[in-house]
């Protein structure tokens, strides 16, 4: 009888996570693509931020790269699950283990730490030598689409995947908060690459709205390359003066 620690069991974990991640990607990207680019394409055609429509060959490449990225994400998901089984993470199941007010606080902590990591690693990936080897695949999508959300070179996928397991080794997070965070992460990435701004203009112009990244903000990153490096929030770009002048 095989032990749960054998490579066969670990491979099974990777396979399960791969199917789940790929399903999440296709559901999120597929929904937004179908709604905005197929069902309502005439209604939103003039609201597209890029004047050049994406080629079908680009969409195919994005999906292929995203499948490869999902393999890497699945590997780290399996590693995290393996660690959790051995009580080596700070993930907890019983929501009463910490005060209930800590649930939203832990979500904010993870979001802010992930934002900080991503901003600085993203800037590093734009160094010329690093860019060609690590980040160029993502920017081959000159006109981003919902399918661009997971379209990364394997090296970039690794950098994207490693941060969350590291954070969860030290920061107590409910499994329910973790599930919500994964949904936020996926939907945010798809929305930011939609190339159609879906947030109301009033929200975009408000002080609160300007804290968050949407399709317009990320559109200028793909267009200008050296601006708008943020993931969820704009504060690092504002503090480091890397926000596009078009966002004024």
CSV table of C-alpha atoms in Angstrom, one decimal:
chain,number,residue,atom,x,y,z
A,1,UNK,CA,0.0,0.0,0.0
A,2,UNK,CA,1.4,3.4,-1.0
A,3,UNK,CA,2.0,6.1,1.6
A,4,UNK,CA,0.6,9.6,1.0
A,5,UNK,CA,4.1,10.9,0.9
A,6,UNK,CA,5.0,9.1,-2.3
A,7,UNK,CA,5.7,11.0,-5.6
A,8,UNK,CA,2.6,9.4,-7.0
A,9,UNK,CA,0.4,11.1,-4.5
A,10,UNK,CA,2.2,14.4,-4.9
A,11,UNK,CA,1.7,14.2,-8.7
A,12,UNK,CA,-2.0,13.5,-8.0
A,13,UNK,CA,-2.2,16.8,-6.0
A,14,UNK,CA,-0.5,18.7,-8.8
A,15,UNK,CA,-3.0,17.2,-11.3
A,16,UNK,CA,-6.0,18.2,-9.2
A,17,UNK,CA,-4.7,21.7,-8.7
A,18,UNK,CA,-3.9,22.0,-12.4
A,19,UNK,CA,-7.5,21.1,-13.3
A,20,UNK,CA,-8.9,23.5,-10.8
A,21,UNK,CA,-6.7,26.4,-11.8
A,22,UNK,CA,-7.3,25.9,-15.5
A,23,UNK,CA,-11.0,25.7,-14.9
A,24,UNK,CA,-10.9,28.9,-12.9
A,25,UNK,CA,-8.9,30.6,-15.8
A,26,UNK,CA,-11.2,29.4,-18.5
A,27,UNK,CA,-14.4,30.3,-16.6
A,28,UNK,CA,-13.2,33.8,-15.7
A,29,UNK,CA,-11.4,34.7,-19.0
A,30,UNK,CA,-14.1,33.0,-21.0
A,31,UNK,CA,-17.0,34.8,-19.4
A,32,UNK,CA,-15.4,38.2,-19.8
A,33,UNK,CA,-14.3,37.5,-23.4
A,34,UNK,CA,-17.7,36.1,-24.4
A,35,UNK,CA,-19.6,39.0,-22.8
A,36,UNK,CA,-17.5,41.9,-24.0
A,37,UNK,CA,-16.0,40.6,-27.2
A,38,UNK,CA,-18.8,38.4,-28.6
A,39,UNK,CA,-22.2,39.0,-27.1
A,40,UNK,CA,-21.8,42.7,-26.6
A,41,UNK,CA,-19.0,43.4,-29.1
A,42,UNK,CA,-20.9,46.2,-31.0
A,43,UNK,CA,-21.9,47.9,-27.8
A,44,UNK,CA,-18.3,48.0,-26.5
A,45,UNK,CA,-16.3,48.2,-29.7
A,46,UNK,CA,-15.9,52.0,-29.3
A,47,UNK,CA,-14.9,51.7,-25.7
A,48,UNK,CA,-11.9,49.5,-26.4
A,49,UNK,CA,-8.7,51.2,-25.1
A,50,UNK,CA,-6.5,49.9,-27.9
A,51,UNK,CA,-7.2,50.8,-31.5
A,52,UNK,CA,-5.6,47.7,-32.8
A,53,UNK,CA,-7.7,44.5,-32.3
A,54,UNK,CA,-5.9,41.4,-31.1
A,55,UNK,CA,-5.2,38.7,-33.7
A,56,UNK,CA,-6.6,35.2,-33.3
A,57,UNK,CA,-3.0,33.9,-33.3
A,58,UNK,CA,-2.4,36.0,-30.2
A,59,UNK,CA,-5.3,34.5,-28.4
A,60,UNK,CA,-4.1,31.0,-29.2
A,61,UNK,CA,-0.6,31.8,-27.9
A,62,UNK,CA,-2.0,33.4,-24.7
A,63,UNK,CA,-4.0,30.2,-24.0
A,64,UNK,CA,-1.0,28.0,-24.6
A,65,UNK,CA,1.2,30.0,-22.3
A,66,UNK,CA,-1.6,30.1,-19.7
A,67,UNK,CA,-1.8,26.4,-19.7
A,68,UNK,CA,1.9,26.2,-19.1
A,69,UNK,CA,1.6,28.8,-16.3
A,70,UNK,CA,-1.2,26.7,-14.7
A,71,UNK,CA,1.2,23.7,-14.4
A,72,UNK,CA,3.6,25.9,-12.4
A,73,UNK,CA,0.8,27.4,-10.3
A,74,UNK,CA,-0.5,23.8,-9.7
A,75,UNK,CA,2.9,22.7,-8.5
A,76,UNK,CA,3.2,25.4,-5.9
A,77,UNK,CA,-0.4,24.8,-4.9
A,78,UNK,CA,0.5,21.1,-4.3
A,79,UNK,CA,3.5,22.2,-2.3
A,80,UNK,CA,1.4,24.5,-0.2
A,81,UNK,CA,-1.2,21.7,0.4
A,82,UNK,CA,1.6,19.3,1.4
A,83,UNK,CA,2.9,21.8,3.9
A,84,UNK,CA,-0.6,22.5,5.2
A,85,UNK,CA,-1.2,18.8,5.8
A,86,UNK,CA,1.9,18.7,8.0
A,87,UNK,CA,0.8,21.9,9.9
A,88,UNK,CA,3.7,23.8,8.5
A,89,UNK,CA,1.6,26.8,7.3
A,90,UNK,CA,-0.3,29.5,9.1
A,91,UNK,CA,-3.6,28.6,7.3
A,92,UNK,CA,-6.4,27.8,9.7
A,93,UNK,CA,-9.9,26.1,9.2
A,94,UNK,CA,-11.7,27.2,12.3
A,95,UNK,CA,-12.8,30.9,11.9
A,96,UNK,CA,-13.1,31.2,15.7
A,97,UNK,CA,-9.4,30.6,16.1
A,98,UNK,CA,-8.8,34.3,15.7
A,99,UNK,CA,-11.2,37.2,16.3
A,100,UNK,CA,-13.7,37.6,13.4
A,101,UNK,CA,-12.4,41.2,12.7
A,102,UNK,CA,-9.2,39.6,11.7
A,103,UNK,CA,-10.8,37.9,8.7
A,104,UNK,CA,-10.9,41.1,6.6
A,105,UNK,CA,-7.7,42.4,8.2
A,106,UNK,CA,-5.8,39.3,7.1
A,107,UNK,CA,-7.2,39.7,3.5
A,108,UNK,CA,-5.9,43.3,3.4
A,109,UNK,CA,-2.5,42.3,4.8
A,110,UNK,CA,-2.1,39.6,2.1
A,111,UNK,CA,-3.2,42.0,-0.6
A,112,UNK,CA,-0.8,44.8,0.5
A,113,UNK,CA,2.2,42.4,0.9
A,114,UNK,CA,1.5,40.8,-2.5
A,115,UNK,CA,1.1,44.3,-4.0
A,116,UNK,CA,4.5,45.3,-2.7
A,117,UNK,CA,6.3,42.2,-3.8
A,118,UNK,CA,4.7,42.4,-7.3
A,119,UNK,CA,5.4,46.0,-7.8
A,120,UNK,CA,9.2,45.7,-7.2
A,121,UNK,CA,9.6,42.3,-9.0
A,122,UNK,CA,7.6,43.7,-11.9
A,123,UNK,CA,10.0,46.7,-12.2
A,124,UNK,CA,12.9,44.3,-12.0
A,125,UNK,CA,11.4,42.3,-14.8
A,126,UNK,CA,11.5,45.4,-17.0
A,127,UNK,CA,15.3,45.6,-16.8
A,128,UNK,CA,16.3,45.0,-20.5
A,129,UNK,CA,18.3,41.8,-20.0
A,130,UNK,CA,15.7,40.3,-17.6
A,131,UNK,CA,12.8,41.5,-19.8
A,132,UNK,CA,13.7,39.5,-22.8
A,133,UNK,CA,14.1,36.3,-20.9
A,134,UNK,CA,11.3,36.6,-18.3
A,135,UNK,CA,8.6,39.2,-19.1
A,136,UNK,CA,8.6,39.6,-22.9
A,137,UNK,CA,6.0,36.8,-23.4
A,138,UNK,CA,3.5,38.7,-21.4
A,139,UNK,CA,4.1,41.9,-23.4
A,140,UNK,CA,3.9,40.1,-26.7
A,141,UNK,CA,0.2,40.8,-26.1
A,142,UNK,CA,0.4,44.4,-27.3
A,143,UNK,CA,-3.4,44.6,-27.1
A,144,UNK,CA,-4.3,42.8,-23.9
A,145,UNK,CA,-7.3,40.5,-23.7
A,146,UNK,CA,-8.9,38.5,-20.9
A,147,UNK,CA,-6.8,35.5,-22.1
A,148,UNK,CA,-3.7,37.5,-21.3
A,149,UNK,CA,-4.3,37.2,-17.6
A,150,UNK,CA,-2.2,34.0,-17.1
A,151,UNK,CA,0.0,34.4,-20.2
A,152,UNK,CA,3.5,34.3,-18.8
A,153,UNK,CA,6.8,32.7,-19.5
A,154,UNK,CA,7.6,29.9,-17.1
A,155,UNK,CA,10.2,32.0,-15.3
A,156,UNK,CA,7.6,34.7,-14.7
A,157,UNK,CA,5.0,32.1,-13.6
A,158,UNK,CA,7.5,30.9,-11.0
A,159,UNK,CA,8.0,34.4,-9.7
A,160,UNK,CA,4.2,34.9,-9.6
A,161,UNK,CA,3.5,31.6,-7.9
A,162,UNK,CA,6.1,31.6,-5.1
A,163,UNK,CA,5.0,34.6,-3.1
A,164,UNK,CA,1.7,33.4,-1.8
A,165,UNK,CA,3.0,30.1,-0.3
A,166,UNK,CA,5.8,32.0,1.4
A,167,UNK,CA,3.4,34.5,2.9
A,168,UNK,CA,1.1,31.7,4.1
A,169,UNK,CA,4.0,30.1,6.0
A,170,UNK,CA,4.0,33.1,8.4
A,171,UNK,CA,0.7,35.0,8.2
A,172,UNK,CA,-2.4,33.4,9.7
A,173,UNK,CA,-5.1,33.3,7.0
A,174,UNK,CA,-8.5,31.4,7.1
A,175,UNK,CA,-9.0,28.9,4.4
A,176,UNK,CA,-12.1,30.9,3.5
A,177,UNK,CA,-10.2,34.2,3.2
A,178,UNK,CA,-7.6,32.3,1.1
A,179,UNK,CA,-10.4,31.1,-1.3
A,180,UNK,CA,-11.8,34.6,-1.6
A,181,UNK,CA,-8.3,36.0,-2.3
A,182,UNK,CA,-7.7,33.5,-5.1
A,183,UNK,CA,-11.0,34.6,-6.7
A,184,UNK,CA,-10.0,38.3,-6.3
A,185,UNK,CA,-6.6,37.6,-7.8
A,186,UNK,CA,-8.1,35.8,-10.9
A,187,UNK,CA,-10.9,38.2,-11.6
A,188,UNK,CA,-8.7,41.3,-11.0
A,189,UNK,CA,-6.2,40.0,-13.5
A,190,UNK,CA,-8.8,39.3,-16.1
A,191,UNK,CA,-10.5,42.7,-15.6
A,192,UNK,CA,-7.2,44.5,-15.8
A,193,UNK,CA,-6.4,42.9,-19.1
A,194,UNK,CA,-9.9,43.3,-20.6
A,195,UNK,CA,-8.9,46.4,-22.6
A,196,UNK,CA,-12.3,47.8,-21.8
A,197,UNK,CA,-12.8,50.0,-18.7
A,198,UNK,CA,-15.8,48.6,-16.8
A,199,UNK,CA,-15.6,50.8,-13.7
A,200,UNK,CA,-17.9,53.8,-13.7
A,201,UNK,CA,-16.3,57.1,-14.6
A,202,UNK,CA,-17.4,58.6,-11.2
A,203,UNK,CA,-15.6,55.8,-9.4
A,204,UNK,CA,-12.5,56.2,-11.5
A,205,UNK,CA,-12.3,59.9,-10.8
A,206,UNK,CA,-13.0,59.6,-7.0
A,207,UNK,CA,-10.2,59.6,-4.5
A,208,UNK,CA,-11.2,56.1,-3.4
A,209,UNK,CA,-11.4,54.8,-7.0
A,210,UNK,CA,-8.0,56.1,-7.9
A,211,UNK,CA,-6.5,53.7,-5.3
A,212,UNK,CA,-7.4,50.7,-7.5
A,213,UNK,CA,-6.1,49.5,-10.8
A,214,UNK,CA,-8.5,48.8,-13.7
A,215,UNK,CA,-8.2,48.1,-17.4
A,216,UNK,CA,-7.2,51.7,-18.2
A,217,UNK,CA,-4.4,51.8,-15.7
A,218,UNK,CA,-3.0,48.5,-17.0
A,219,UNK,CA,-3.6,49.4,-20.6
A,220,UNK,CA,-1.0,52.1,-20.4
A,221,UNK,CA,1.5,49.6,-18.9
A,222,UNK,CA,1.2,47.5,-22.0
A,223,UNK,CA,1.4,50.6,-24.2
A,224,UNK,CA,4.2,52.5,-22.4
A,225,UNK,CA,6.1,49.6,-20.8
A,226,UNK,CA,7.8,51.7,-18.1
A,227,UNK,CA,4.8,53.0,-16.2
A,228,UNK,CA,2.0,51.5,-14.1
A,229,UNK,CA,3.6,48.5,-12.5
A,230,UNK,CA,1.0,47.8,-9.8
A,231,UNK,CA,-1.1,44.8,-9.4
A,232,UNK,CA,-4.2,45.8,-7.4
A,233,UNK,CA,-3.4,49.2,-6.1
A,234,UNK,CA,-1.8,52.4,-7.4
A,235,UNK,CA,0.0,53.6,-4.3
A,236,UNK,CA,3.5,52.3,-5.2
A,237,UNK,CA,3.3,53.8,-8.7
A,238,UNK,CA,2.3,57.1,-7.1
A,239,UNK,CA,5.0,57.0,-4.4
A,240,UNK,CA,7.7,56.0,-6.9
A,241,UNK,CA,6.5,58.4,-9.6
A,242,UNK,CA,6.0,55.5,-12.1
A,243,UNK,CA,2.3,56.2,-12.8
A,244,UNK,CA,1.5,57.2,-16.4
A,245,UNK,CA,0.9,60.9,-17.0
A,246,UNK,CA,-2.3,59.7,-18.8
A,247,UNK,CA,-3.8,58.8,-15.4
A,248,UNK,CA,-3.8,62.5,-14.3
